[in-house]
Coordinates of C-alpha atoms in Angstrom, one line a residue:
Chain G
M1 CA 26.3 12.0 -23.2
A2 CA 26.6 9.7 -20.3
S3 CA 24.9 6.3 -20.6
A4 CA 21.2 6.1 -19.8
V5 CA 20.2 5.4 -16.2
L6 CA 17.0 3.8 -17.5
T7 CA 16.0 2.5 -20.9
A8 CA 12.4 1.7 -21.8
S9 CA 12.2 -0.3 -25.1
H10 CA 9.0 -0.8 -27.0
L11 CA 6.8 -1.2 -23.9
S12 CA 3.3 -2.4 -24.4
R13 CA 0.7 -3.4 -21.9
R14 CA -2.7 -5.0 -22.2
F15 CA -5.3 -5.3 -19.5
G16 CA -7.7 -7.9 -21.0
D17 CA -8.9 -6.5 -24.3
R18 CA -7.8 -3.0 -23.4
L19 CA -4.4 -1.8 -24.7
A20 CA -3.2 0.6 -22.0
L21 CA 0.3 1.2 -23.5
D22 CA 1.5 0.8 -27.1
D23 CA 5.1 0.5 -28.1
V24 CA 6.6 3.2 -25.8
S25 CA 10.3 3.8 -25.8
F26 CA 12.5 6.4 -24.1
T27 CA 15.6 6.8 -22.0
L28 CA 16.3 8.7 -18.8
E29 CA 19.7 10.4 -18.7
P30 CA 21.7 11.0 -15.5
G31 CA 20.7 14.1 -13.6
E32 CA 17.7 15.2 -15.8
I33 CA 14.1 15.9 -14.9
F34 CA 12.0 14.1 -17.4
A35 CA 8.3 14.8 -17.4
L36 CA 5.7 12.4 -18.6
L37 CA 2.5 14.2 -19.7
G38 CA -0.8 12.9 -20.9
P39 CA -4.5 13.0 -20.3
N40 CA -6.3 10.7 -17.8
G41 CA -6.0 7.1 -18.9
A42 CA -3.0 7.8 -21.2
G43 CA -1.0 5.1 -19.5
K44 CA 1.3 7.3 -17.3
T45 CA 0.8 5.4 -14.1
T46 CA 1.0 2.1 -15.9
T47 CA 4.3 3.2 -17.4
L48 CA 5.7 4.2 -14.0
R49 CA 4.6 0.8 -12.5
I50 CA 6.3 -1.0 -15.4
L51 CA 9.5 1.0 -15.0
A52 CA 9.5 0.3 -11.2
G53 CA 9.0 -3.4 -11.8
L54 CA 5.7 -3.5 -10.1
I55 CA 3.9 -4.9 -13.1
A56 CA 5.3 -6.6 -16.2
P57 CA 4.9 -5.3 -19.7
T58 CA 3.0 -7.5 -22.2
S59 CA 5.9 -6.8 -24.5
G60 CA 9.1 -4.7 -24.4
S61 CA 11.7 -4.4 -21.8
V62 CA 13.2 -2.1 -19.1
Q63 CA 16.8 -1.7 -18.2
I64 CA 18.1 0.1 -15.2
D65 CA 21.9 0.9 -15.4
G66 CA 22.0 -1.6 -18.2
Q67 CA 20.5 -4.4 -16.1
P68 CA 17.2 -5.9 -17.5
M69 CA 14.2 -5.7 -15.2
G70 CA 12.7 -9.1 -14.6
P71 CA 11.0 -11.2 -11.9
Q72 CA 14.3 -12.2 -10.4
S73 CA 16.1 -8.8 -10.7
A74 CA 13.1 -6.6 -9.8
P75 CA 13.6 -6.6 -6.0
Q76 CA 17.2 -5.6 -6.3
L77 CA 16.6 -3.0 -9.0
R78 CA 13.7 -1.5 -7.1
A79 CA 16.2 -0.5 -4.4
R80 CA 17.7 1.9 -6.9
I81 CA 14.3 3.6 -7.4
G82 CA 12.5 6.0 -5.2
F83 CA 8.8 5.9 -6.0
L84 CA 6.3 8.5 -4.9
T85 CA 2.9 7.1 -5.5
E86 CA -0.1 9.3 -6.3
A87 CA -1.5 8.9 -2.9
P88 CA 1.0 9.5 0.0
G89 CA 0.1 6.1 1.4
L90 CA 1.2 6.8 5.0
W91 CA 0.1 4.6 7.8
D92 CA -2.2 7.0 9.6
R93 CA -2.0 5.5 13.1
L94 CA 1.8 5.6 13.1
T95 CA 3.9 8.6 13.8
V96 CA 5.8 10.3 11.0
R97 CA 9.1 9.0 12.4
D98 CA 7.7 5.4 12.7
N99 CA 6.4 5.6 9.1
L100 CA 9.9 6.4 7.9
L101 CA 11.7 4.0 10.3
V102 CA 9.7 1.0 8.9
Y103 CA 10.9 1.9 5.3
A104 CA 14.5 2.5 6.5
R105 CA 14.4 -1.0 7.9
M106 CA 12.7 -2.4 4.9
Y107 CA 15.6 -1.2 2.7
G108 CA 18.1 -2.6 5.3
L109 CA 19.7 0.8 5.8
P110 CA 22.5 1.1 8.4
S111 CA 21.6 3.2 11.5
P112 CA 18.0 3.7 10.4
G113 CA 17.2 6.0 13.4
T114 CA 20.0 8.5 12.4
L115 CA 18.9 8.4 8.7
V116 CA 15.3 9.1 9.6
D117 CA 16.4 12.0 11.8
E118 CA 18.4 13.4 8.9
A119 CA 15.5 13.0 6.5
L120 CA 13.2 14.8 8.9
E121 CA 15.7 17.6 9.1
R122 CA 16.2 17.8 5.3
F123 CA 12.5 17.8 4.5
E124 CA 11.8 20.3 7.4
I125 CA 9.4 18.0 9.2
R126 CA 11.5 17.4 12.3
D127 CA 9.0 19.2 14.6
R128 CA 6.2 16.9 13.3
G129 CA 8.2 13.7 13.7
D130 CA 6.2 12.5 16.7
D131 CA 2.8 13.4 15.3
R132 CA 0.6 10.7 13.9
A133 CA 0.4 10.8 10.1
A134 CA -3.4 11.2 10.3
Q135 CA -2.8 14.6 11.9
L136 CA -0.8 16.1 9.0
S137 CA -2.1 18.3 6.2
K138 CA -2.1 17.0 2.7
G139 CA 1.0 19.0 1.8
L140 CA 2.9 17.7 4.8
K141 CA 1.8 14.1 4.1
Q142 CA 3.2 14.6 0.6
R143 CA 6.4 15.9 2.0
V144 CA 6.7 12.9 4.3
A145 CA 5.9 10.6 1.4
L146 CA 8.7 12.2 -0.6
A147 CA 11.1 11.8 2.3
R148 CA 10.1 8.2 2.5
S149 CA 10.7 7.6 -1.2
L150 CA 14.2 9.1 -1.0
L151 CA 15.3 7.6 2.3
H152 CA 17.5 5.0 0.6
D153 CA 19.2 7.5 -1.6
P154 CA 17.9 6.2 -4.9
R155 CA 19.5 7.1 -8.3
I156 CA 16.1 7.5 -9.9
A157 CA 13.1 9.2 -8.4
M158 CA 9.7 8.5 -10.0
L159 CA 7.2 11.0 -8.8
D160 CA 3.5 10.4 -9.7
E161 CA 1.5 13.6 -9.5
P162 CA 3.7 15.1 -6.7
T163 CA 1.8 18.3 -6.4
S164 CA -1.7 17.0 -7.0
G165 CA -4.2 18.7 -4.6
L166 CA -1.6 20.9 -2.9
D167 CA -2.0 24.6 -2.3
P168 CA 0.3 26.8 -4.3
A169 CA 2.8 27.3 -1.4
S170 CA 3.1 23.5 -0.8
A171 CA 3.3 22.8 -4.5
R172 CA 6.2 25.3 -4.7
E173 CA 8.0 23.6 -1.8
V174 CA 7.7 20.3 -3.6
R175 CA 8.9 21.8 -6.8
D176 CA 11.9 23.3 -5.0
L177 CA 12.6 19.8 -3.5
V178 CA 12.5 18.3 -7.0
L179 CA 15.0 20.9 -8.3
S180 CA 17.3 20.2 -5.3
L181 CA 17.2 16.5 -6.2
R182 CA 18.4 17.3 -9.7
A183 CA 21.1 19.4 -8.2
Q184 CA 22.2 16.4 -6.2
G185 CA 22.6 14.5 -9.5
R186 CA 19.5 12.4 -9.2
T187 CA 17.4 11.5 -12.3
I188 CA 13.8 12.4 -11.9
L189 CA 10.8 11.0 -13.8
L190 CA 7.9 13.3 -13.2
C191 CA 4.4 12.3 -14.0
T192 CA 1.9 15.1 -13.9
H193 CA -1.0 17.1 -15.3
N194 CA 0.5 20.3 -14.1
L195 CA 1.9 21.9 -17.2
D196 CA 3.1 25.0 -15.4
E197 CA 5.1 22.8 -13.1
V198 CA 6.7 21.0 -16.1
E199 CA 7.5 24.3 -17.7
R200 CA 9.4 25.3 -14.6
V201 CA 11.4 22.2 -13.9
A202 CA 11.5 19.7 -16.8
D203 CA 14.6 19.3 -19.0
R204 CA 12.7 17.0 -21.3
V205 CA 9.1 16.2 -21.9
A206 CA 7.3 13.1 -23.3
V207 CA 3.6 13.3 -24.3
L208 CA 1.8 10.0 -23.9
S209 CA -1.6 9.0 -25.0
R210 CA -1.2 5.2 -25.0
R211 CA 1.5 5.8 -27.6
L212 CA 4.4 8.2 -27.2
I213 CA 3.2 11.2 -29.2
A214 CA 6.3 13.4 -28.8
I215 CA 9.5 13.6 -26.9
G216 CA 12.0 16.5 -26.5
T217 CA 12.9 19.6 -24.6
P218 CA 10.0 22.0 -24.1
D219 CA 11.7 24.5 -26.5
S220 CA 12.3 21.9 -29.2
L221 CA 8.6 20.8 -29.1
R222 CA 7.5 24.5 -29.3
Q223 CA 9.7 25.1 -32.3
K224 CA 8.5 21.9 -33.9
L225 CA 4.8 22.9 -33.5
F226 CA 4.7 26.6 -33.6
A227 CA 6.3 29.1 -36.0
P228 CA 8.5 31.7 -34.2
R229 CA 6.7 34.9 -33.6
V230 CA 7.7 38.4 -32.4
R231 CA 5.4 40.5 -30.2
I232 CA 5.5 44.2 -30.5
V233 CA 3.7 46.6 -28.2
L234 CA 3.1 50.0 -29.8
V235 CA 2.1 53.3 -28.2
Q236 CA -0.8 53.7 -30.7
P237 CA -3.4 51.4 -32.3
A238 CA -1.6 48.7 -34.3
E239 CA -4.0 48.0 -37.2
P240 CA -2.5 50.6 -39.7
F241 CA 1.0 49.2 -39.1
A242 CA -0.2 45.6 -39.7
T243 CA -1.0 46.6 -43.3
V244 CA 2.6 48.0 -43.6
L245 CA 4.0 44.7 -42.5
R246 CA 1.7 42.6 -44.8
T247 CA 2.7 44.8 -47.7
A248 CA 6.4 44.1 -46.8
G249 CA 5.8 40.4 -47.1
A250 CA 4.8 39.3 -43.6
S251 CA 2.3 36.4 -44.1
D252 CA 0.9 36.1 -40.6
V253 CA 0.2 39.3 -38.7
R254 CA -2.2 39.4 -35.8
V255 CA -3.5 42.6 -34.1
D256 CA -4.9 43.0 -30.6
G257 CA -5.3 46.7 -29.8
A258 CA -1.8 48.2 -29.6
V259 CA -0.2 44.8 -29.9
L260 CA 1.2 43.2 -33.0
S261 CA 2.1 39.5 -33.3
V262 CA 4.2 38.7 -36.3
S263 CA 5.3 35.3 -37.6
I264 CA 8.9 35.4 -38.7
S265 CA 9.0 32.0 -40.4
N266 CA 8.3 31.6 -44.1
T267 CA 8.9 35.3 -44.6
P268 CA 11.8 37.4 -45.8
L269 CA 11.5 39.6 -42.7
T270 CA 13.7 39.2 -39.7
T271 CA 12.9 40.8 -36.3
P272 CA 15.2 43.8 -37.0
D273 CA 13.5 44.2 -40.4
V274 CA 10.0 44.3 -38.8
V275 CA 11.1 46.8 -36.2
R276 CA 12.8 49.0 -38.9
R277 CA 9.6 49.0 -41.1
L278 CA 7.4 50.0 -38.2
V279 CA 9.7 52.8 -37.1
E280 CA 9.9 54.0 -40.8
A281 CA 6.1 54.0 -40.9
G282 CA 6.0 56.2 -37.8
A283 CA 5.1 53.6 -35.1
G284 CA 6.0 54.3 -31.5
I285 CA 7.4 51.1 -30.1
E286 CA 7.1 50.3 -26.5
S287 CA 8.6 46.8 -26.4
V288 CA 9.7 43.9 -28.6
T289 CA 9.7 40.4 -27.3
T290 CA 10.0 36.9 -28.7
E291 CA 6.6 35.2 -28.4
E292 CA 6.7 31.7 -26.8
P293 CA 3.5 29.7 -26.7
P294 CA 2.9 28.2 -23.3
L295 CA 3.6 24.5 -22.9
E296 CA -0.2 24.0 -22.6
D297 CA -0.6 25.1 -26.2
V298 CA 2.1 22.7 -27.3
Y299 CA 0.5 19.9 -25.2
L300 CA -3.0 20.5 -26.6
K301 CA -1.7 20.7 -30.2
L302 CA 0.2 17.4 -29.8
L303 CA -2.9 15.7 -28.4
D304 CA -5.2 17.3 -30.9
P305 CA -3.2 18.3 -34.0
E306 CA -6.4 19.4 -36.0
G307 CA -7.5 21.6 -33.1
R308 CA -10.9 19.8 -33.0
A309 CA -11.1 20.1 -29.2
S310 CA -10.8 23.9 -29.1
Chain F
M1 CA 13.9 -11.7 7.3
T2 CA 14.9 -8.1 8.0
R3 CA 12.0 -6.9 5.9
T4 CA 9.6 -9.3 7.5
F5 CA 10.6 -8.1 11.0
A6 CA 10.4 -4.4 9.8
L7 CA 6.8 -5.1 8.7
L8 CA 6.0 -7.0 11.9
G9 CA 7.2 -4.0 13.9
K10 CA 4.8 -1.8 11.9
E11 CA 1.9 -4.3 12.4
L12 CA 2.4 -4.4 16.2
A13 CA 2.8 -0.6 16.4
D14 CA -0.4 -0.2 14.4
L15 CA -2.2 -2.6 16.7
R16 CA -1.1 -0.8 19.8
Q17 CA -3.0 2.2 18.4
N18 CA -6.0 0.2 17.5
L19 CA -6.9 -1.9 20.5
A20 CA -10.6 -1.9 19.6
I21 CA -9.8 -4.6 17.1
F22 CA -9.5 -7.0 20.1
V23 CA -13.0 -6.3 21.4
P24 CA -14.6 -9.3 19.5
A25 CA -11.9 -11.6 20.8
V26 CA -12.4 -10.3 24.4
I27 CA -16.1 -10.9 24.2
V28 CA -15.7 -14.4 22.8
T29 CA -13.1 -15.3 25.4
C30 CA -15.3 -14.0 28.2
I31 CA -18.2 -16.1 26.9
A32 CA -15.9 -19.2 26.6
V33 CA -14.8 -18.8 30.2
L34 CA -18.2 -18.0 31.7
I35 CA -20.3 -20.7 30.0
P36 CA -18.6 -23.6 31.8
V37 CA -18.6 -21.7 35.1
F38 CA -22.3 -21.2 34.6
V39 CA -22.9 -24.9 33.8
A40 CA -20.6 -26.4 36.4
V41 CA -20.8 -24.0 39.3
I42 CA -23.5 -21.3 39.1
V43 CA -26.5 -23.5 38.0
P44 CA -25.9 -26.3 40.6
A45 CA -25.4 -23.7 43.3
A46 CA -28.6 -21.9 42.2
T47 CA -30.8 -25.0 41.8
G48 CA -29.3 -27.0 44.7
E49 CA -29.0 -30.0 42.3
R50 CA -25.5 -31.6 42.3
L51 CA -24.0 -32.4 38.9
S52 CA -23.2 -36.0 40.0
E53 CA -27.0 -36.5 40.6
S54 CA -28.0 -35.0 37.2
A55 CA -29.4 -37.5 34.6
D56 CA -28.2 -35.1 31.9
L57 CA -24.6 -35.8 32.8
E58 CA -24.6 -39.6 32.7
I59 CA -21.9 -39.6 30.0
A60 CA -19.7 -37.5 32.3
V61 CA -20.2 -40.0 35.1
E62 CA -19.3 -42.9 32.8
M63 CA -16.2 -41.1 31.6
Y64 CA -15.3 -40.2 35.2
K65 CA -15.3 -43.8 36.1
K66 CA -13.0 -44.7 33.1
D67 CA -10.6 -41.7 33.4
P68 CA -7.6 -42.5 35.7
T69 CA -6.8 -38.8 36.2
M70 CA -10.1 -38.2 37.8
R71 CA -10.3 -41.2 40.1
T72 CA -8.8 -39.2 43.0
L73 CA -11.6 -36.7 42.8
D74 CA -15.0 -36.9 44.4
P75 CA -17.8 -37.4 41.9
E76 CA -18.9 -33.7 41.9
A77 CA -15.4 -32.5 41.3
A78 CA -14.8 -35.1 38.6
I79 CA -17.9 -34.0 36.7
Q80 CA -16.9 -30.3 37.0
A81 CA -13.5 -31.3 35.6
Y82 CA -15.2 -33.0 32.8
V83 CA -17.4 -29.9 32.1
F84 CA -14.4 -27.6 32.2
Q85 CA -12.4 -29.9 29.9
Y86 CA -15.4 -30.3 27.6
F87 CA -15.7 -26.5 27.1
L88 CA -11.9 -26.1 26.7
V89 CA -12.1 -26.1 22.9
M90 CA -14.3 -22.9 23.2
L91 CA -11.0 -21.2 24.2
L92 CA -9.9 -21.6 20.6
L93 CA -12.6 -19.1 19.6
G94 CA -10.6 -16.2 21.2
P95 CA -7.4 -16.6 19.1
I96 CA -9.3 -17.5 16.0
T97 CA -11.5 -14.4 16.3
S98 CA -8.6 -12.1 16.9
A99 CA -6.5 -13.6 14.1
M100 CA -9.4 -13.2 11.7
S101 CA -10.1 -9.6 12.7
I102 CA -6.4 -8.5 12.6
A103 CA -5.5 -10.3 9.3
A104 CA -8.7 -9.2 7.5
S105 CA -8.3 -5.5 8.6
S106 CA -4.5 -5.6 8.1
V107 CA -4.5 -6.6 4.4
I108 CA -7.8 -4.9 3.4
G109 CA -6.8 -1.9 5.5
E110 CA -3.7 -1.5 3.4
K111 CA -5.8 -1.6 0.3
Q112 CA -8.3 0.9 1.5
A113 CA -5.6 3.3 2.9
R114 CA -3.6 2.9 -0.4
T115 CA -0.5 2.1 1.6
L116 CA 0.3 -1.1 -0.2
E117 CA 1.8 0.3 -3.4
P118 CA 4.6 2.2 -1.6
L119 CA 5.3 -1.0 0.3
L120 CA 5.4 -3.1 -2.9
V121 CA 7.9 -0.7 -4.4
T122 CA 10.5 -1.7 -1.8
P123 CA 12.6 -4.9 -2.4
I124 CA 10.2 -6.9 -0.2
T125 CA 9.2 -10.3 -1.6
T126 CA 5.6 -11.6 -1.4
F127 CA 6.8 -14.3 1.0
E128 CA 8.4 -11.7 3.3
L129 CA 5.3 -9.5 3.1
L130 CA 2.9 -12.2 3.9
G131 CA 5.2 -13.5 6.6
G132 CA 5.2 -10.0 8.3
K133 CA 1.4 -9.9 8.0
L134 CA 1.0 -13.4 9.3
L135 CA 3.3 -12.9 12.3
G136 CA 1.6 -9.6 13.0
A137 CA -1.7 -11.3 13.4
L138 CA -0.4 -14.6 14.9
L139 CA 1.6 -13.1 17.8
P140 CA -1.4 -11.2 19.2
A141 CA -3.5 -14.3 18.7
L142 CA -1.0 -16.3 20.8
A143 CA -1.2 -13.6 23.4
V144 CA -5.0 -13.9 23.4
T145 CA -4.5 -17.7 23.8
V146 CA -2.2 -17.3 26.8
V147 CA -4.4 -14.7 28.5
S148 CA -7.6 -16.7 28.0
M149 CA -5.9 -19.8 29.3
V150 CA -4.7 -18.0 32.4
L151 CA -8.1 -16.5 32.9
Y152 CA -9.7 -19.9 32.6
L153 CA -7.4 -21.5 35.1
V154 CA -7.8 -18.6 37.5
V155 CA -11.6 -18.9 37.3
V156 CA -11.4 -22.7 37.8
A157 CA -9.1 -22.2 40.8
F158 CA -11.5 -19.9 42.5
T159 CA -14.8 -21.4 41.6
A160 CA -14.5 -25.1 41.1
E161 CA -14.2 -28.0 43.6
R162 CA -10.8 -28.9 45.0
G163 CA -8.7 -30.9 42.5
V164 CA -10.3 -29.7 39.4
F165 CA -7.6 -27.2 38.8
G166 CA -4.9 -29.9 39.0
V167 CA -6.7 -32.1 36.4
L168 CA -7.0 -29.1 34.0
L169 CA -3.3 -28.5 34.1
G170 CA -2.8 -31.8 32.2
T171 CA -1.3 -32.6 28.8
R172 CA -4.7 -32.5 27.1
T173 CA -5.3 -28.9 28.2
L174 CA -1.9 -27.8 27.2
G175 CA -2.3 -29.6 23.8
V176 CA -5.6 -27.9 23.1
V177 CA -4.4 -24.4 24.1
F178 CA -0.9 -24.4 22.9
L179 CA -1.1 -26.7 19.9
L180 CA -4.6 -26.6 18.5
G181 CA -5.0 -22.9 19.4
P182 CA -2.1 -21.5 17.4
L183 CA -2.6 -23.9 14.5
A184 CA -6.3 -23.1 14.3
A185 CA -5.5 -19.4 14.6
M186 CA -3.0 -19.7 11.7
V187 CA -5.6 -21.4 9.5
A188 CA -8.0 -18.6 10.3
L189 CA -5.6 -15.8 9.6
Q190 CA -4.2 -17.4 6.4
L191 CA -7.7 -17.9 5.2
A192 CA -8.4 -14.2 6.0
I193 CA -5.3 -13.2 4.0
C194 CA -6.4 -15.3 1.1
V195 CA -9.9 -13.9 1.1
S196 CA -8.5 -10.4 1.6
S197 CA -6.4 -10.7 -1.5
R198 CA -9.7 -11.0 -3.5
V199 CA -12.2 -8.8 -1.7
N200 CA -12.3 -5.1 -0.8
D201 CA -14.3 -5.3 2.4
A202 CA -13.0 -6.5 5.8
R203 CA -16.5 -7.6 6.8
T204 CA -16.7 -10.0 3.8
A205 CA -13.3 -11.6 4.8
Q206 CA -14.5 -11.9 8.4
Q207 CA -17.8 -13.4 7.4
L208 CA -16.0 -16.1 5.4
G209 CA -14.1 -16.8 8.6
V210 CA -17.2 -18.6 9.9
F211 CA -16.0 -21.6 8.0
V212 CA -13.0 -21.8 10.4
I213 CA -15.1 -21.3 13.5
L214 CA -17.7 -24.0 12.5
P215 CA -15.5 -27.0 13.4
I216 CA -15.4 -25.9 17.0
P217 CA -19.1 -26.2 17.8
A218 CA -18.9 -29.5 15.8
L219 CA -16.2 -30.6 18.1
L220 CA -18.3 -29.6 21.1
L221 CA -21.3 -31.6 19.9
G222 CA -19.1 -34.5 19.0
Q223 CA -17.9 -34.7 22.6
L224 CA -21.4 -34.2 24.0
F225 CA -22.8 -37.1 22.0
G226 CA -19.8 -39.3 22.8
G227 CA -18.6 -39.7 19.2
V228 CA -15.4 -37.8 19.8
E229 CA -13.2 -38.0 22.8
L230 CA -10.5 -35.3 22.8
T231 CA -7.7 -37.4 24.0
V232 CA -4.0 -36.4 23.6
S233 CA -3.6 -38.6 20.5
V234 CA -6.8 -37.1 18.9
I235 CA -5.4 -33.6 19.6
L236 CA -2.1 -34.6 18.0
W237 CA -3.9 -35.9 14.9
I238 CA -6.1 -32.8 14.5
S239 CA -2.9 -30.7 15.0
L240 CA -1.1 -32.6 12.2
G241 CA -4.1 -32.0 10.0
L242 CA -4.2 -28.3 10.8
L243 CA -0.4 -28.1 10.1
L244 CA -0.9 -29.6 6.6
V245 CA -3.8 -27.3 6.0
N246 CA -1.5 -24.4 7.0
V247 CA 1.2 -25.4 4.6
G248 CA -1.3 -25.7 1.8
L249 CA -2.8 -22.3 2.7
M250 CA 0.6 -20.6 2.7
W251 CA 1.3 -22.0 -0.8
F252 CA -2.1 -20.8 -1.9
A253 CA -1.9 -17.4 -0.3
I254 CA 1.4 -16.6 -2.0
R255 CA -0.1 -17.5 -5.4
L256 CA -3.3 -15.6 -4.7
F257 CA -1.4 -12.5 -3.6
D258 CA -0.7 -11.4 -7.1
R259 CA 1.0 -8.0 -7.1
E260 CA -0.3 -7.0 -10.6
T261 CA -3.9 -7.8 -9.8
I262 CA -3.7 -6.0 -6.5
L263 CA -2.2 -2.9 -8.1
T264 CA -4.4 -2.8 -11.2
R265 CA -7.7 -4.0 -9.9
W266 CA -7.9 -2.7 -6.3
K267 CA -10.0 0.4 -6.1

């Protein structure tokens, strides 16, 4: 595996008496989409700000491309980061083009006018370039903010709630943009509440609630928390066939009308065994699929292992 | 410096779209220009009583006798020149007011519009950021100074007695307008930036600006009662004092403008 683009080691942060972040460590690998999940107040934005060198950790350290983030190195390392803040933060009285131009100059980019034109083209906002930012819809503002955060071609894009408050079409556009950034080899740190979005785009997920509760690919977290199950849709009521499977040794069989859900862990039965037993018992099978719990279930189980919340 | 100028460009572009911010400065400048015209020209013309015959202006008559620059003027013109010079410090109110308004709304405006965090993510340093904000408020304040000075001179040229205009074009006037004016405006706007770093409301920042404006009426009263004579050397001493205050305020502003506090406590 290529060396980490960003390494967070044992990050903790206190605000007065309140511990906002407690011993959080992870790495970002080149070209991956890493999602940081957690409830409100879990420390997601604090983590992003520490990683971007905006605030210092009370303890722990951050390295970007192997270089430690500190007061002296922060301005230089920040140039490698594109940061999309939760609010688009556009200057309302300035045009879209002027908003981007200021940032292009701020980063000392050569030919800022040409770069801004290219960004307007890439993010499909060229026709709105001369409009004042105040005139844009929320989705368009978010797109301009994304264009702004990527103007300087950063290696790492940190996106804080990029689809928050957007309609489904705009959210999808932003999601497509995020995927295209990964295709360009950028590393993306996505901070969101939108689990469906994470399910669609993230390579790895970290669940944060002041401490890092879990980290891994969505599938590995699923496997860790939920036993594999197979879902069988029958052409007749399923209840009599549930008994057949229980008798054959299946320990966890659930029935919902014509649908059977069978756990295939901690049991001698494999999926072909289950199907064979059902057919032998005279069941008409319409479909057989592997059951994958949604990431939402994984997330909720991680945050509340005893299931007290539900 | 590139980042400071980039921010300066943004500040000026933003101001061009928000000219209403100059309204207080325009009103204050108009008052500063009209009061001396009222006292030195309109009231004598309306009452028929010449300034040189007024018992209230004995101090002016005494000063007129001592001041070599006014000896070529007739008594009426000399007293008009005295009045116009006396009220000259009022012209400082225009740049101070505009600097306060711009600086207060500029920093607090960024807070309220949540535009500061994206800016802080760039490699900009606190010094560069405050430099851009400072210049973005100072340059318009200087423009207000020049415009109010030109307006003052035009009014004097058209309304005052012959020779008064020439007296006003002296070193003292230039010192007040081009030395005291910018330095006082800088004190005002740096104070506004300091206050803005700690409060969330532009009005609070502007209200605290009254502490910068207070010395001006004090200076007016000082002249009136004869305790202070705004000679060139007095202007230079006050300027030196303001310069030192500015250096101290810059140091203080950089320390007050704590990125962490701004990001984590601003709501």
